[in-house]
CSV table of C-alpha atoms and ligand atoms in Angstrom, one decimal:
chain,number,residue,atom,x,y,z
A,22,UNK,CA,-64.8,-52.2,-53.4
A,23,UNK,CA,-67.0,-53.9,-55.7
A,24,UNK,CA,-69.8,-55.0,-53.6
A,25,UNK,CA,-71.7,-53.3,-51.3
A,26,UNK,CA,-69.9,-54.3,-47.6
A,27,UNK,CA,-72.3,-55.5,-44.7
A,28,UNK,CA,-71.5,-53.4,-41.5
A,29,UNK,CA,-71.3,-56.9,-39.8
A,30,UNK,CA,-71.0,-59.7,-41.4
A,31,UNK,CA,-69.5,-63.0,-40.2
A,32,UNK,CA,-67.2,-63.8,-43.3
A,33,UNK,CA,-65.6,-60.3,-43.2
A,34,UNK,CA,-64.5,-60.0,-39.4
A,35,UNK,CA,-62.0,-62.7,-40.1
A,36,UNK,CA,-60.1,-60.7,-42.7
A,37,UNK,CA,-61.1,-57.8,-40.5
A,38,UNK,CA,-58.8,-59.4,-37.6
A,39,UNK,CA,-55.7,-59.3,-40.5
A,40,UNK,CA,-56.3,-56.5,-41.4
A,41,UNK,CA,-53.4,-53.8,-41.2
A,42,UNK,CA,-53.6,-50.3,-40.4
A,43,UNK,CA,-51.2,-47.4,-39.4
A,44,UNK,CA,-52.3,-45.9,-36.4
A,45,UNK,CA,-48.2,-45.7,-34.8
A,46,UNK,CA,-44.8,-45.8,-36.2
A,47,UNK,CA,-44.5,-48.7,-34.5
A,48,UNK,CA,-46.8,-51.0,-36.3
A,49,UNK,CA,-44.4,-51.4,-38.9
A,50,UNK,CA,-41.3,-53.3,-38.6
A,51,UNK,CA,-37.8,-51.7,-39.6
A,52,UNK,CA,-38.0,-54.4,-41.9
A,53,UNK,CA,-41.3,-53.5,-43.7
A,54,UNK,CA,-40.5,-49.7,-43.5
A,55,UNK,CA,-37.1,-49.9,-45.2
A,56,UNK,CA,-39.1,-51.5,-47.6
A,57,UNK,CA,-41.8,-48.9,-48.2
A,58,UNK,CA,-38.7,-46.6,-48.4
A,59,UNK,CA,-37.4,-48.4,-51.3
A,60,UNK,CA,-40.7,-48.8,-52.9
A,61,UNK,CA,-40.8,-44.8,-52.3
A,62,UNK,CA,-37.6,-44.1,-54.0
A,63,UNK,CA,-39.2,-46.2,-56.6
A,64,UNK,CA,-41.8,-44.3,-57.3
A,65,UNK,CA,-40.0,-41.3,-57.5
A,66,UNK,CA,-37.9,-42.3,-60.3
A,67,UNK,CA,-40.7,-44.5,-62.1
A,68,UNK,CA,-44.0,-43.2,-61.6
A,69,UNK,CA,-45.6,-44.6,-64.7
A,70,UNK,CA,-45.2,-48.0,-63.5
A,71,UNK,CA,-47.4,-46.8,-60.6
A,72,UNK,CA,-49.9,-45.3,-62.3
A,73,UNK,CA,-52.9,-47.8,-62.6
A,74,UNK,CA,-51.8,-50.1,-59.8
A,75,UNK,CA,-55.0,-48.5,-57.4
A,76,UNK,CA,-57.6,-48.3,-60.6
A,77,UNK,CA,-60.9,-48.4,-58.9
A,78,UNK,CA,-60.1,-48.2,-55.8
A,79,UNK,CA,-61.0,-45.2,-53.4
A,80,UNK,CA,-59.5,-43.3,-50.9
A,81,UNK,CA,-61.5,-41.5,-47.7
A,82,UNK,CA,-59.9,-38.5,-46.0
A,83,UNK,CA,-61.4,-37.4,-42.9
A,84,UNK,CA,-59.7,-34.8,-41.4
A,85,UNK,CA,-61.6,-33.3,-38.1
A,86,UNK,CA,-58.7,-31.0,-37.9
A,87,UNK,CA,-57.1,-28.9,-40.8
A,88,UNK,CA,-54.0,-29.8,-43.0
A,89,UNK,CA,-53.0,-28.6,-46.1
A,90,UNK,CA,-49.4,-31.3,-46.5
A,91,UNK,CA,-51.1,-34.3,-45.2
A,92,UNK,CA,-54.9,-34.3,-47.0
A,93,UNK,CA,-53.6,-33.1,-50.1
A,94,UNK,CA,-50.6,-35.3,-50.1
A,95,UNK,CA,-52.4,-38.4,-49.5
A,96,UNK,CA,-55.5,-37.5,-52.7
A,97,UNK,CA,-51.9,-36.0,-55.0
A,98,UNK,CA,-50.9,-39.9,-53.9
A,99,UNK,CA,-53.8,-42.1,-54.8
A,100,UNK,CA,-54.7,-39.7,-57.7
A,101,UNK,CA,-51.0,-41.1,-59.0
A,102,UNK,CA,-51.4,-44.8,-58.1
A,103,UNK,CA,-54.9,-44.3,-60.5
A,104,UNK,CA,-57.5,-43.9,-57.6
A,105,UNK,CA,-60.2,-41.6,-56.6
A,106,UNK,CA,-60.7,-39.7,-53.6
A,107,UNK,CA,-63.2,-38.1,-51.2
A,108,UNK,CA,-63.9,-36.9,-48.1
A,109,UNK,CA,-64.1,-33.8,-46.0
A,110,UNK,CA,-61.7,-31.3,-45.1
A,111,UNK,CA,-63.6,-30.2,-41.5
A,112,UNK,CA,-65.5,-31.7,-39.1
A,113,UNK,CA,-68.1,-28.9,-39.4
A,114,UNK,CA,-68.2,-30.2,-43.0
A,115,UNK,CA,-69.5,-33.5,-41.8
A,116,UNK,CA,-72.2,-35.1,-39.7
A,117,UNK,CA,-69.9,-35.2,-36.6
A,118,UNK,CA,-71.4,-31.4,-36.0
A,119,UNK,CA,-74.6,-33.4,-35.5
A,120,UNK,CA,-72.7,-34.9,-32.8
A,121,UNK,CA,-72.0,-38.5,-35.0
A,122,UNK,CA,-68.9,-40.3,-33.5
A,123,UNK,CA,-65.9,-41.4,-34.7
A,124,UNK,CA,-67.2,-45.5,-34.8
A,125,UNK,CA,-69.9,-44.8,-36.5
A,126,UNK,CA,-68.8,-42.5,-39.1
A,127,UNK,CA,-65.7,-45.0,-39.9
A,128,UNK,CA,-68.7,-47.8,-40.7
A,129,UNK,CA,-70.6,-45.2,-43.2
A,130,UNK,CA,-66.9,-45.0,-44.6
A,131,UNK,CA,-66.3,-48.5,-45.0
A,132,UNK,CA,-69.5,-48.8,-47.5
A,133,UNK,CA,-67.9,-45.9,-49.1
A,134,UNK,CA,-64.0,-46.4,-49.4
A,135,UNK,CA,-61.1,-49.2,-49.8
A,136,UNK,CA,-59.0,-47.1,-47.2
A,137,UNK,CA,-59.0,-44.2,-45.1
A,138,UNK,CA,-57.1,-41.5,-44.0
A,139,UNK,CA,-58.3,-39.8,-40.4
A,140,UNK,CA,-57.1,-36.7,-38.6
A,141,UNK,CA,-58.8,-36.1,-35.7
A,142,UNK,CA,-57.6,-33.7,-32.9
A,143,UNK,CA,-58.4,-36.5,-29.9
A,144,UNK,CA,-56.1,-38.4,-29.2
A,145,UNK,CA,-56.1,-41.9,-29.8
A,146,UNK,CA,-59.6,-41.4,-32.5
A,147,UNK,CA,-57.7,-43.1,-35.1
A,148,UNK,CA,-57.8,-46.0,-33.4
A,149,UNK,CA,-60.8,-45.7,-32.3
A,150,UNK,CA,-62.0,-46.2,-36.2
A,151,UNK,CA,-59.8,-49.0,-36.6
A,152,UNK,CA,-61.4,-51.1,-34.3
A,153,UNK,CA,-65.2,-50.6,-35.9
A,154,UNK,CA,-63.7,-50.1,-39.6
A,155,UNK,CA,-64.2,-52.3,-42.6
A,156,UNK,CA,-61.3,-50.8,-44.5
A,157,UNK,CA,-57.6,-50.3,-43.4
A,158,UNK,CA,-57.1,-46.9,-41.2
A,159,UNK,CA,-54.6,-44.6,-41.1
A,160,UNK,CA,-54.0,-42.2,-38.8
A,161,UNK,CA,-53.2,-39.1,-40.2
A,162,UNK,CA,-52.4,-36.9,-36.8
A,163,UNK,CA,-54.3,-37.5,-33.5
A,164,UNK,CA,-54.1,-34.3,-31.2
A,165,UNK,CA,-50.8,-34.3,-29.8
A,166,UNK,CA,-50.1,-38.2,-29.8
A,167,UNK,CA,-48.7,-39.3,-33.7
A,168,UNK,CA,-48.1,-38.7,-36.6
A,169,UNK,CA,-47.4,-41.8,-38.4
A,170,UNK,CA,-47.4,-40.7,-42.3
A,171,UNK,CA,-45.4,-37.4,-41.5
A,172,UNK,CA,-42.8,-39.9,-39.4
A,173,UNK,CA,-42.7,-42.1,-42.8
A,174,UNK,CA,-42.0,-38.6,-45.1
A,175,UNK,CA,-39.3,-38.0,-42.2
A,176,UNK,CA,-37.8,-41.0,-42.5
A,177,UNK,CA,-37.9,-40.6,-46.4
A,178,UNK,CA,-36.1,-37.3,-46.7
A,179,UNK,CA,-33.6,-38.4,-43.9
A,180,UNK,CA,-32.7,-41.4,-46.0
A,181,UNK,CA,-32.4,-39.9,-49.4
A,182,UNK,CA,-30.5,-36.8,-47.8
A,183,UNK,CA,-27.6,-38.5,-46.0
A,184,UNK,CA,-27.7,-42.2,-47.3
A,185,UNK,CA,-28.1,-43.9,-43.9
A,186,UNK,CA,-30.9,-44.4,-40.9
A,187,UNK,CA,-28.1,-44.8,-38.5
A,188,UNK,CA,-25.4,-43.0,-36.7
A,189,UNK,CA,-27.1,-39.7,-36.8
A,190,UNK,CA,-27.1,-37.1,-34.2
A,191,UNK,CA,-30.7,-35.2,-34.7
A,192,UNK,CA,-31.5,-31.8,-33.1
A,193,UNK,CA,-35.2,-31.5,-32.4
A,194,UNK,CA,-36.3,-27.7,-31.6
A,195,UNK,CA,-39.5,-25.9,-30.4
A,196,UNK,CA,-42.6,-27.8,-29.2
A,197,UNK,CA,-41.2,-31.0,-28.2
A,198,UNK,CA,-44.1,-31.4,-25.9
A,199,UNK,CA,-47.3,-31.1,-27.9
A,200,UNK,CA,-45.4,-31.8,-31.4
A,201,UNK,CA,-47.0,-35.1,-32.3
A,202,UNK,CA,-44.6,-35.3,-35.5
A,203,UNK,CA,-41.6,-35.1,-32.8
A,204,UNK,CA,-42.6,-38.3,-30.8
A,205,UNK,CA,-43.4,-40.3,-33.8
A,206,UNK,CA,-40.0,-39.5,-35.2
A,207,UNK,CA,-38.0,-40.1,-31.4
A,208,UNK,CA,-40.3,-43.6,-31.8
A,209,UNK,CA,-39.2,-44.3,-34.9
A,210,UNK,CA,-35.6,-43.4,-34.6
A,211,UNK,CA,-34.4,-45.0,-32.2
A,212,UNK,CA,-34.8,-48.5,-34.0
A,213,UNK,CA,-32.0,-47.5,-35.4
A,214,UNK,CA,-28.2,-47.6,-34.5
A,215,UNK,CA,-26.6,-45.1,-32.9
A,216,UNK,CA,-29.1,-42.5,-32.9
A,217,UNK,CA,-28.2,-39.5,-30.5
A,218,UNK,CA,-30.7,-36.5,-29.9
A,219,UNK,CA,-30.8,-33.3,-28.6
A,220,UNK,CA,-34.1,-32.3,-27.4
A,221,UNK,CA,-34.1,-28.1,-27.6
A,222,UNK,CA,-37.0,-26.7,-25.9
A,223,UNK,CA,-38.2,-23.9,-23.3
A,224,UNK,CA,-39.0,-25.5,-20.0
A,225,UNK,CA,-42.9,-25.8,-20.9
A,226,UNK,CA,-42.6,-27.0,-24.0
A,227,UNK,CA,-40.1,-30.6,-23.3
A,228,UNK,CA,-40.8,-34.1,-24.1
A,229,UNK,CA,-43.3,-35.4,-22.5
A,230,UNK,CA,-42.4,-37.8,-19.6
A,231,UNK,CA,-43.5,-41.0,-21.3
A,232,UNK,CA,-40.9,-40.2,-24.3
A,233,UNK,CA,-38.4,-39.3,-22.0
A,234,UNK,CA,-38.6,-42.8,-19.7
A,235,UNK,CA,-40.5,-44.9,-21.7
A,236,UNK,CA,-38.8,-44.7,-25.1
A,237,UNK,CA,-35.1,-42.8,-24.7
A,238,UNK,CA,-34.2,-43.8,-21.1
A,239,UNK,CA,-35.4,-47.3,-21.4
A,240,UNK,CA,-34.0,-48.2,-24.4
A,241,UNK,CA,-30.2,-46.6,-23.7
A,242,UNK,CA,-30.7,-43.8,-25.8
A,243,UNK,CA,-27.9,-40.8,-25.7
A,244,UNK,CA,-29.6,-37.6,-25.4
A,245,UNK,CA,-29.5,-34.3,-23.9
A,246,UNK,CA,-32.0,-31.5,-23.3
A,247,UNK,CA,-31.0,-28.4,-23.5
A,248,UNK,CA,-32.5,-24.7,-24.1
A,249,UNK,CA,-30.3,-23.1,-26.5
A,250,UNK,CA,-30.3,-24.3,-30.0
A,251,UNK,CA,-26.8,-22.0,-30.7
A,252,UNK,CA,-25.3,-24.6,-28.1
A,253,UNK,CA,-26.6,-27.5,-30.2
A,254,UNK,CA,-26.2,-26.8,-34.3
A,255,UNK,CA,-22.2,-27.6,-34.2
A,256,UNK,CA,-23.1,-31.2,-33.4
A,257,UNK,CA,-26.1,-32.1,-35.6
A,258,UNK,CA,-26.7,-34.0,-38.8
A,259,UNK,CA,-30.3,-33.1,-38.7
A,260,UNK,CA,-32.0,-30.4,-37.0
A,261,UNK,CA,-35.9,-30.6,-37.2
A,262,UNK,CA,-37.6,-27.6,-36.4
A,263,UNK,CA,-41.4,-27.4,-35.2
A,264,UNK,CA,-43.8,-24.8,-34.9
A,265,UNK,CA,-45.1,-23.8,-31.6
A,266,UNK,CA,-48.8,-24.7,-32.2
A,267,UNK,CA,-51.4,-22.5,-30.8
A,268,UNK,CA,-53.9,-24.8,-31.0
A,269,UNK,CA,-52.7,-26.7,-28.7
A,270,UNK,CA,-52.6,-24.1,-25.6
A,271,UNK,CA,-55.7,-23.6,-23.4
A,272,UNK,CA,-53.6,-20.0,-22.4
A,273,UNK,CA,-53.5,-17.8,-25.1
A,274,UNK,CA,-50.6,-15.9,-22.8
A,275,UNK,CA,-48.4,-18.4,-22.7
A,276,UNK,CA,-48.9,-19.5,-26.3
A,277,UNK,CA,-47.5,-15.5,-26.8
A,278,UNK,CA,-44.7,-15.8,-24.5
A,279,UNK,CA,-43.4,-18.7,-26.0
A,280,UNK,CA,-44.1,-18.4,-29.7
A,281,UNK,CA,-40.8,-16.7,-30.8
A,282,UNK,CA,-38.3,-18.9,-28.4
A,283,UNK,CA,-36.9,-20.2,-31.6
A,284,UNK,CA,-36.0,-18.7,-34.5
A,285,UNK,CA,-33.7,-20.3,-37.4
A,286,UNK,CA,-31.7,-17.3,-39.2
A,287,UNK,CA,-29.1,-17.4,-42.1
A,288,UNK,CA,-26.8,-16.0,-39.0
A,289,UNK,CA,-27.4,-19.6,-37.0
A,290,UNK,CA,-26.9,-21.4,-40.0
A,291,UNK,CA,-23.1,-20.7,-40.2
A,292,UNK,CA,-22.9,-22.5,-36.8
A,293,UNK,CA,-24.1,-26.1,-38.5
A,294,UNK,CA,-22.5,-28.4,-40.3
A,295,UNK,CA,-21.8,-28.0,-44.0
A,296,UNK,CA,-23.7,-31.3,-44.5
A,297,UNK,CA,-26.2,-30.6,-41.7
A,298,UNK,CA,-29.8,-30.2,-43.1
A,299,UNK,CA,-32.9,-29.0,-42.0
A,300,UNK,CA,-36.3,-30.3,-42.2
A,301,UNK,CA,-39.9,-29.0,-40.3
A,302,UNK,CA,-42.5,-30.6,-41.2
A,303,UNK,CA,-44.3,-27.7,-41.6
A,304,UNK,CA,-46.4,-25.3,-41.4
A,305,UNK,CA,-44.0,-23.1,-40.3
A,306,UNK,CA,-44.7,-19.9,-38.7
A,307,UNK,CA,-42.2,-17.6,-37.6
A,308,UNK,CA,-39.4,-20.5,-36.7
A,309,UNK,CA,-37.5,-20.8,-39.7
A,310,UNK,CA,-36.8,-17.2,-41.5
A,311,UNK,CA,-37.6,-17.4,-45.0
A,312,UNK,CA,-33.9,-16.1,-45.7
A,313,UNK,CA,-32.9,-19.7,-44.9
A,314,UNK,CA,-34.8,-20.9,-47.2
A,315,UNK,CA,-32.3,-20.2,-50.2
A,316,UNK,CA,-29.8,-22.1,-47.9
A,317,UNK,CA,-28.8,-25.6,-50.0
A,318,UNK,CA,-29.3,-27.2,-46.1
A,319,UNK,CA,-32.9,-26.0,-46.2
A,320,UNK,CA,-34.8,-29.6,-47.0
A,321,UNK,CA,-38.3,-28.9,-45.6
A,322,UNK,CA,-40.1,-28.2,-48.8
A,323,UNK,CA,-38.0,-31.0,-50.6
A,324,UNK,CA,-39.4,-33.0,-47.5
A,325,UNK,CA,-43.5,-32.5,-48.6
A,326,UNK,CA,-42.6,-33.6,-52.0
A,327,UNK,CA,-41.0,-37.0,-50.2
A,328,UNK,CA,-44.9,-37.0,-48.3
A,329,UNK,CA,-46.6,-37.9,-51.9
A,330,UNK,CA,-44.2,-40.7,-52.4
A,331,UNK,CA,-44.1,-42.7,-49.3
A,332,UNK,CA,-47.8,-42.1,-49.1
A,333,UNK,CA,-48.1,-44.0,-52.4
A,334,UNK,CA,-46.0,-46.5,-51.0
A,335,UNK,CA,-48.2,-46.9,-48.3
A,336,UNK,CA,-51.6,-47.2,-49.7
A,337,UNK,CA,-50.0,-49.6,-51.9
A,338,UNK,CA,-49.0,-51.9,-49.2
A,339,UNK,CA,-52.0,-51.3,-47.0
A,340,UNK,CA,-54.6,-52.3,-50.1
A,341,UNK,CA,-52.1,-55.2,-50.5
A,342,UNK,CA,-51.6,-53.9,-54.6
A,343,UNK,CA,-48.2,-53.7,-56.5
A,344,UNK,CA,-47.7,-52.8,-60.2
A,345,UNK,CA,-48.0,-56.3,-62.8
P,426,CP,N1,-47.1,-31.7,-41.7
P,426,CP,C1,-48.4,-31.6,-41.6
P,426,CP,O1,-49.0,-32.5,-40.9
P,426,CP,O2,-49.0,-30.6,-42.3
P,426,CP,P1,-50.5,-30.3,-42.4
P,426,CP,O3,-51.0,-30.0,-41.0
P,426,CP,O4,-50.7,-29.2,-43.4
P,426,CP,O5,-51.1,-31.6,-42.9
């Protein structure tokens, strides 16, 4: 920061225009995420040469919705690069219960922050920000649209687990429809080679269409849908459970009916792969019995740990800083 920022000011829209944010998956290249997942493995095994390369620098987080992983993942993140952090945790904790919108609030943040992370549970409100923000945005969850940062941690724990981004045949189960983490990953994925998926859902709860046409169909992507996940663990490499999220149901009765379609037990297990792991990425419910957890295959909480890292990396890259 430094200065005091104008909210407009002629010499600052140019960089403005250059300036990079993460609202999608997709605003990275393969190229420039393989490289954040390098500078994330990085980090992991050196984290003192991170540790002042953010010094002065502040982070926002302003999360409209709750989260435990992602808010406290990204201040753990710039806390280790040497940065500060502030925020709030609610929107009922900020002036948007006075009815201040999204634009506005970004350009109070701007004076306030180098960078900012935003959940928000309308879609497309990340972007929103970016457009009237004097500091890079990330979007840290938008309703049921994307989820970049958990996409990066995905991509993370998938890489470091089995050593490759390609050939993989990944089982997605649960809430394929609302589960923003699930179309960020299927957006991300299939940039790779020879990525297969089965999509395991009830009925109600599939990909919706867009993913299905628009992403798997148009781009020649093998996958099947099916509704029994017993059917689908022999095949997969990765099987990435999600949470049926009540939150995101206007019908509390159908949220009940469909809560418990899926449930991951050490007696499912034996029908995976010996190398097969499992991610969520989390909170988890009632989808994944905590028996499994002392299964070796079990990678979820491994997985959060990965969120800290490639968070780093990210703020890093988005503040345009690297260790001397
Ligand atoms: N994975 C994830 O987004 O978790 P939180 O909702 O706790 O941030």
């Amino acid at each position: 920061m430094g200065k005091i920022k104008p909210l407009i000011a002629i010499d600052t829209n140019v960089k403005e225009a250059f300036m990079r944010h993460l609202l999608n998956p997709l605003d990275f290249s393969v190229e420039e995420i393989d490289d954040l997942l390098r500078i994330a493995g990085d980090i992991e095994r050196n984290p003192s040469k991170y540790a002042h390369v953010c010094d002065g620098k502040k982070l926002a987080t302003c999360f409209y919705e709750p989260s435990t992983r992602t808010r406290l993942s990204f201040e753990s993140a710039m806390l280790g690069l040497g940065g500060s952090v502030l925020g709030f945790a609610s929107a009922d904790s900020s002036s948007a219960s006075k009815g201040e919108s999204v634009a506005d609030t970004i350009r109070i943040i701007s004076c306030y922050a180098d960078i900012c992370a935003m959940r928000h549970p309308k879609e497309g409100a990340a972007t929103v920000a970016a457009m009237h923000s004097g500091i890079p945005v990330i979007n840290a969850g938008d309703g049921g649209h994307q989820h970049p940062t958990q996409t990066l941690t995905d991509l993370l724990t998938i890489y470091s687990l089995k050593g490759r981004l390609n050939d993989l045949t990944i089982g997605l189960c649960g809430d394929l429809k609302f589960g923003r983490t699930v179309h960020s990953l299927i957006n991300a994925m299939v940039r790779y080679p020879n990525i297969r998926f089965i999509l395991i859902s009830p009925p109600e709860l599939q990909v919706p269409e867009y993913i299905r046409e628009d992403v798997l169909k148009a781009k020649n992507i093998e996958f099947k849908e099916l509704g029994n996940l017993d059917e689908a663990l022999p095949d997969l490499d990765i099987l990435y459970m999600t949470r049926v999220q009540r939150e995101r149901f206007f019908n509390e009765e159908d949220y009940i009916r469909l809560k418990d379609c899926y449930i991951l037990t050490p007696k499912k297990m034996k029908l995976a792969r010996p190398d097969m792991f499992v991610l969520h990425p989390l909170p988890r419910v009632n989808e994944i019995s905590v028996e499994v957890d002392k299964d070796p295959r079990a990678a979820y909480f491994k997985q959060a740990q990965y969120g800290v890292y490639v968070r780093m990396a990210l703020i890093m890259k988005l503040l345009e800083v690297s260790p001397c």
